[in-house]
Amino acid sequence: MSKPAIPVLSGKDGVKIPAIGFGTSQLGDCAEIVATALKLGYRHIDTAWKYGSEKGVGEGIKASRVPREEIFLVTKVSHEYLAADDFARSVDESLKNLQVDYIDLLHVHWPTIDNIPLAETMGALAKAKSDGLARHVGVANFNIALLSEAMRLCEEPIVSLQAEYHPYLEQTKVLDFCRKSGVIFTAYCPLGRGRLFKDPVIAEIAKAKGRTIAQIALRWQIQQGNIAPIPRSSDAKHMAESLDVFDFTLTDDEMRRIHALARADGRIANPKGRAPAWD
Ligand SMILES: NC(=O)c1ccc[n+]([C@@H]2O[C@H](COP(=O)([O-])OP(=O)(O)OC[C@H]3O[C@@H](n4cnc5c(N)ncnc54)[C@H](OP(=O)(O)O)[C@@H]3O)[C@@H](O)[C@H]2O)c1
């Protein structure tokens, strides 16, 4: 029996984001891995100038022979390049690295650290869209106050917030704010960068469902609605497994038990000098 197609999350500005994506940080030269992910059915690929994976992503897209228009391609401008001129240069470099003439969703990777006014960065982000270099725009690692300010300052709709989320990290406030504001939440580190794999509660639910821990964690995120997790893997078996999360449902009790796993020290990505005051 064929597996259900990947659902899409529809948001502002007509954006349609495949409900699961493929992460490419720490993968280095990832052309073969990305080509495999696309052949397995991923249609949402997440990269960033900072990861050094954009060239590999571009080559992987070419090698896969999947038509460009079928792929939802996301990249990010790094915190060093948030002044308007630097921002524009960074977007051009990303386009060259990726060998494409547009990006589907362009994110600001982290809020500014060098006192560059947010208005300037939002102007540069909106310009990338009005110049046709990005179809949609968003921000990553912004807290609620910064996201509100970004939405006020940006002349183009902010369609996505990319931020960390997994069962060990409480994000209720941010998720509620995104839902209320019509902003899709893209969940990074959705597998807690591997930290979940020994969790006894998720393991018990996985056993009862005949699924793996990764599948339960991803399903828990997707089932909440408005969340698109972007797991990374270099293992084709894991890639296929993470894609196979659309034909089962967690009960309310299972959802609650996983929610209850959130910990005060659950956050993984928290770089000093770059991270905002988290909500
Ligand atoms: N915006 C930001 O600031 C930001 C920050 C961090 C991450 N991200 C994005 O989010 C993506 C995902 O986050 P992440 O890479 O940090 O961590 P992650 O996806 O939570 O975890 C990756 C780890 O999980 C393993 N894994 C993946 N699928 C698995 C499966 N089905 N079964 C068992 N193990 C599995 C991988 O190992 P194998 O290779 O062996 O499968 C890898 O060690 C990144 O790649 C990046 O694109 C964005």
Coordinates of C-alpha atoms and ligand atoms in Angstrom, one line a residue:
M1 CA 0.0 0.0 0.0
S2 CA 1.4 3.4 -0.9
K3 CA 2.1 5.8 1.9
P4 CA 0.1 9.0 2.3
A5 CA 1.5 12.1 0.6
I6 CA 3.3 14.7 2.8
P7 CA 0.7 17.2 3.9
V8 CA 1.4 20.9 3.5
L9 CA 0.9 23.7 6.0
S10 CA -0.7 26.7 4.4
G11 CA 0.1 30.1 5.8
K12 CA 0.2 33.8 5.0
D13 CA 1.3 35.1 1.6
G14 CA 0.0 31.9 0.0
V15 CA 2.9 29.9 1.4
K16 CA 2.7 26.1 1.4
I17 CA 5.3 24.4 3.6
P18 CA 5.6 20.6 3.5
A19 CA 4.8 19.5 7.0
I20 CA 8.2 17.7 7.4
G21 CA 11.5 19.0 6.1
F22 CA 15.1 17.8 6.0
G23 CA 17.8 19.5 8.0
T24 CA 21.4 19.8 6.7
S25 CA 23.5 21.3 9.5
Q26 CA 26.7 19.5 10.4
L27 CA 26.4 17.4 7.2
G28 CA 29.4 19.0 5.4
D29 CA 29.5 18.0 1.8
C30 CA 26.0 16.6 1.7
A31 CA 25.2 16.3 -2.0
E32 CA 24.6 12.5 -1.9
I33 CA 22.7 12.7 1.3
V34 CA 20.4 15.5 0.0
A35 CA 19.9 13.6 -3.3
T36 CA 18.9 10.5 -1.2
A37 CA 16.5 12.5 0.9
L38 CA 14.8 13.9 -2.2
K39 CA 14.6 10.5 -3.8
L40 CA 12.9 9.2 -0.7
G41 CA 10.3 11.9 -0.9
Y42 CA 11.4 14.9 1.1
R43 CA 10.3 18.1 -0.6
H44 CA 11.4 20.7 2.1
I45 CA 15.1 21.2 2.5
D46 CA 16.5 23.4 5.2
T47 CA 20.0 24.9 4.9
A48 CA 21.8 28.1 6.0
W49 CA 24.8 30.0 4.7
K50 CA 26.4 29.3 8.1
Y51 CA 26.2 25.5 7.8
G52 CA 28.5 25.4 4.9
S53 CA 26.1 22.9 3.3
E54 CA 24.5 25.1 0.7
K55 CA 26.8 23.9 -2.1
G56 CA 26.1 20.3 -1.3
V57 CA 22.4 21.0 -1.2
G58 CA 22.5 22.6 -4.6
E59 CA 24.5 19.7 -6.0
G60 CA 22.1 17.2 -4.3
I61 CA 19.1 18.9 -5.9
K62 CA 20.7 18.7 -9.3
A63 CA 21.7 15.0 -8.8
S64 CA 18.2 14.0 -7.6
R65 CA 16.6 15.2 -10.8
V66 CA 13.6 16.4 -8.8
P67 CA 12.3 19.5 -10.6
R68 CA 13.2 22.7 -8.8
E69 CA 9.6 23.8 -8.5
E70 CA 8.7 20.7 -6.5
I71 CA 11.2 21.6 -3.8
F72 CA 10.6 24.0 -0.9
L73 CA 14.1 25.3 -0.3
V74 CA 14.9 27.3 2.8
T75 CA 18.1 29.1 3.7
K76 CA 19.2 31.7 6.2
V77 CA 21.3 34.9 6.4
S78 CA 23.8 34.7 9.2
H79 CA 24.0 37.2 12.1
E80 CA 27.2 38.7 10.8
Y81 CA 25.4 39.9 7.7
L82 CA 22.4 41.8 8.9
A83 CA 23.4 45.3 7.7
A84 CA 21.5 45.9 4.4
D85 CA 24.5 45.7 2.0
D86 CA 26.0 42.6 3.7
F87 CA 22.5 41.0 3.7
A88 CA 22.1 41.4 0.0
R89 CA 25.6 40.0 -0.7
S90 CA 24.9 37.0 1.5
V91 CA 21.6 36.3 -0.3
D92 CA 23.5 36.4 -3.7
E93 CA 26.2 34.1 -2.4
S94 CA 23.5 31.6 -1.1
L95 CA 21.8 31.7 -4.5
K96 CA 25.2 30.9 -6.2
N97 CA 26.0 28.2 -3.7
L98 CA 22.6 26.6 -4.2
Q99 CA 22.7 27.0 -8.0
V100 CA 19.1 28.4 -8.0
D101 CA 17.6 31.7 -8.9
Y102 CA 15.2 31.9 -6.0
I103 CA 14.8 30.7 -2.5
D104 CA 11.4 29.6 -1.3
L105 CA 11.8 30.8 2.2
L106 CA 14.6 33.1 3.4
H107 CA 15.1 33.4 7.1
V108 CA 17.2 35.8 9.3
H109 CA 19.2 33.1 11.2
W110 CA 19.6 34.9 14.6
P111 CA 18.7 38.4 15.8
T112 CA 21.3 41.1 15.4
I113 CA 24.3 41.3 17.7
D114 CA 26.0 44.4 16.3
N115 CA 23.3 47.0 17.1
I116 CA 22.1 46.9 13.5
P117 CA 18.6 48.2 13.7
L118 CA 16.0 45.5 13.1
A119 CA 14.2 47.9 10.7
E120 CA 17.3 47.9 8.5
T121 CA 17.5 44.1 8.5
M122 CA 13.7 43.8 7.9
G123 CA 14.1 46.2 5.0
A124 CA 16.8 44.0 3.4
L125 CA 14.7 40.9 4.0
A126 CA 11.6 42.5 2.4
K127 CA 13.8 43.7 -0.5
A128 CA 15.1 40.1 -1.2
K129 CA 11.4 39.2 -1.7
S130 CA 10.4 42.2 -3.8
D131 CA 13.5 41.6 -6.0
G132 CA 12.2 38.1 -6.6
L133 CA 15.2 36.4 -4.9
A134 CA 12.9 34.9 -2.1
R135 CA 9.3 33.8 -2.5
H136 CA 8.6 34.1 1.2
V137 CA 10.4 35.5 4.3
G138 CA 10.7 34.5 7.9
V139 CA 12.9 34.7 11.0
A140 CA 14.7 32.2 13.2
N141 CA 15.5 32.3 16.9
F142 CA 13.5 35.4 17.5
N143 CA 11.5 35.7 20.8
I144 CA 7.9 36.8 20.8
A145 CA 8.8 40.5 21.3
L146 CA 11.3 40.4 18.4
L147 CA 8.9 38.5 16.2
S148 CA 6.2 41.0 16.9
E149 CA 8.6 43.8 16.1
A150 CA 9.8 42.0 12.9
M151 CA 6.1 41.6 11.7
R152 CA 5.5 45.3 12.3
L153 CA 8.7 46.5 10.5
C154 CA 8.8 44.1 7.6
E155 CA 6.9 45.2 4.5
E156 CA 6.4 41.6 3.5
P157 CA 4.5 39.0 5.6
I158 CA 6.7 37.0 8.0
V159 CA 5.4 33.5 7.2
S160 CA 7.6 31.4 9.5
L161 CA 9.4 31.4 12.8
Q162 CA 12.1 28.7 12.9
A163 CA 13.0 27.8 16.5
E164 CA 14.0 24.8 18.6
Y165 CA 11.4 22.3 19.6
H166 CA 11.3 18.8 20.9
P167 CA 9.7 17.0 23.8
Y168 CA 12.3 18.2 26.3
L169 CA 11.7 21.9 25.5
E170 CA 8.6 23.8 26.5
Q171 CA 7.5 26.2 23.8
T172 CA 3.8 26.7 24.5
K173 CA 3.9 30.5 24.6
V174 CA 5.7 30.8 21.3
L175 CA 3.6 28.2 19.6
D176 CA 0.4 29.9 20.8
F177 CA 1.7 33.3 19.6
C178 CA 2.6 31.8 16.2
R179 CA -0.9 30.2 15.8
K180 CA -2.6 33.5 16.8
S181 CA -0.4 35.5 14.4
G182 CA -0.7 33.1 11.4
V183 CA 3.0 32.3 11.5
I184 CA 4.1 28.7 10.8
F185 CA 6.5 27.2 13.3
T186 CA 9.4 25.4 11.8
A187 CA 10.8 23.1 14.5
Y188 CA 14.6 22.6 14.5
C189 CA 16.4 19.9 16.6
P190 CA 13.1 18.0 16.5
L191 CA 14.8 14.9 17.8
G192 CA 16.7 16.8 20.5
R193 CA 19.8 16.1 18.4
G194 CA 19.6 12.5 19.5
R195 CA 18.9 13.2 23.2
L196 CA 15.5 11.6 23.1
F197 CA 16.6 8.2 22.0
K198 CA 16.9 6.8 25.5
D199 CA 13.7 8.3 26.8
P200 CA 11.7 5.6 28.6
V201 CA 8.3 7.3 28.2
I202 CA 8.7 7.8 24.4
A203 CA 10.2 4.3 24.2
E204 CA 7.1 2.9 25.8
I205 CA 4.7 4.8 23.5
A206 CA 6.8 3.7 20.5
K207 CA 6.6 0.1 21.5
A208 CA 2.9 0.2 22.0
K209 CA 2.4 1.8 18.6
G210 CA 5.0 -0.4 16.8
R211 CA 6.9 2.8 15.8
T212 CA 10.3 4.2 16.6
I213 CA 11.2 6.9 19.1
A214 CA 12.0 9.4 16.3
Q215 CA 8.6 8.7 14.7
I216 CA 6.8 9.3 17.9
A217 CA 8.6 12.6 18.6
L218 CA 8.0 13.9 15.1
R219 CA 4.3 12.8 15.1
W220 CA 3.8 14.6 18.5
Q221 CA 5.0 17.8 16.8
I222 CA 3.1 17.4 13.6
Q223 CA -0.1 16.4 15.4
Q224 CA -0.2 19.7 17.3
G225 CA -0.8 21.5 14.0
N226 CA 1.1 24.5 12.5
I227 CA 4.5 22.8 13.2
A228 CA 6.9 21.5 10.5
P229 CA 9.8 19.6 12.0
I230 CA 13.1 19.4 10.1
P231 CA 15.0 16.4 11.3
R232 CA 18.6 15.8 9.9
S233 CA 20.0 12.4 9.1
S234 CA 22.8 10.9 7.1
D235 CA 21.3 7.5 7.3
A236 CA 18.8 6.5 4.5
K237 CA 16.9 4.2 6.9
H238 CA 16.4 7.0 9.4
M239 CA 15.4 9.4 6.6
A240 CA 12.7 7.1 5.4
E241 CA 11.5 6.4 8.9
S242 CA 11.2 10.1 9.7
L243 CA 9.1 10.7 6.6
D244 CA 6.7 7.9 7.6
V245 CA 4.7 9.7 10.3
F246 CA 1.5 10.5 8.6
D247 CA -0.5 7.3 8.9
F248 CA -0.9 7.0 12.7
T249 CA -2.3 9.1 15.5
L250 CA -1.2 9.6 19.1
T251 CA -4.0 9.5 21.7
D252 CA -4.7 12.6 23.8
D253 CA -3.1 10.8 26.8
E254 CA 0.1 9.9 24.8
M255 CA 0.3 13.6 23.6
R256 CA 0.0 14.7 27.3
R257 CA 2.6 12.3 28.5
I258 CA 5.1 13.6 25.9
H259 CA 4.3 17.2 26.8
A260 CA 5.1 16.4 30.4
L261 CA 8.7 15.5 29.5
A262 CA 9.7 19.2 29.1
R263 CA 12.6 20.1 31.3
A264 CA 14.1 23.4 32.5
D265 CA 17.4 22.6 31.0
G266 CA 16.0 21.2 27.7
R267 CA 17.3 23.9 25.4
I268 CA 20.2 22.8 23.1
A269 CA 20.9 25.9 20.9
N270 CA 21.7 28.8 23.2
P271 CA 24.8 30.7 21.9
K272 CA 26.0 33.4 24.2
G273 CA 25.7 36.9 22.7
R274 CA 23.4 35.8 20.0
A275 CA 20.4 34.2 21.7
P276 CA 17.6 36.5 22.8
A277 CA 15.9 36.3 26.2
W278 CA 13.8 33.2 25.4
D279 CA 10.1 33.2 26.3
Ligands
LIG1 N1 17.8 27.9 12.9 C1 18.7 27.4 13.7 O1 19.4 28.2 14.4 C2 18.9 26.0 13.7 C3 19.6 25.4 14.8 C4 19.8 24.0 14.8 C5 19.3 23.2 13.8 N2 18.7 23.8 12.7 C6 18.1 23.0 11.6 O2 17.4 21.9 12.1 C7 17.9 20.7 11.6 C8 17.7 19.5 12.6 O3 18.3 19.8 13.9 P1 19.7 19.0 14.3 O4 20.4 18.6 13.1 O5 20.4 19.9 15.2 O6 19.1 17.8 15.2 P2 18.0 16.7 15.1 O7 17.4 16.6 13.7 O8 17.1 16.8 16.3 O9 18.9 15.3 15.4 C9 19.8 14.8 14.5 C10 20.3 13.5 15.0 O10 19.2 12.6 15.0 C11 19.6 11.4 14.3 N3 18.4 10.9 13.6 C12 17.7 11.5 12.6 N4 16.7 10.8 12.3 C13 16.7 9.6 13.0 C14 15.9 8.5 13.1 N5 14.8 8.4 12.3 N6 16.2 7.5 14.0 C15 17.3 7.6 14.7 N7 18.1 8.7 14.7 C16 17.8 9.7 13.9 C17 20.7 11.8 13.4 O11 21.6 10.7 13.3 P3 21.8 9.9 11.9 O12 22.5 10.8 10.9 O13 22.5 8.7 12.3 O14 20.4 9.5 11.4 C18 21.4 12.9 14.1 O15 22.4 12.5 15.0 C19 19.4 21.0 11.3 O16 20.0 20.1 10.5 C20 19.2 22.4 10.7 O17 18.8 22.3 9.4 C21 18.4 25.2 12.7

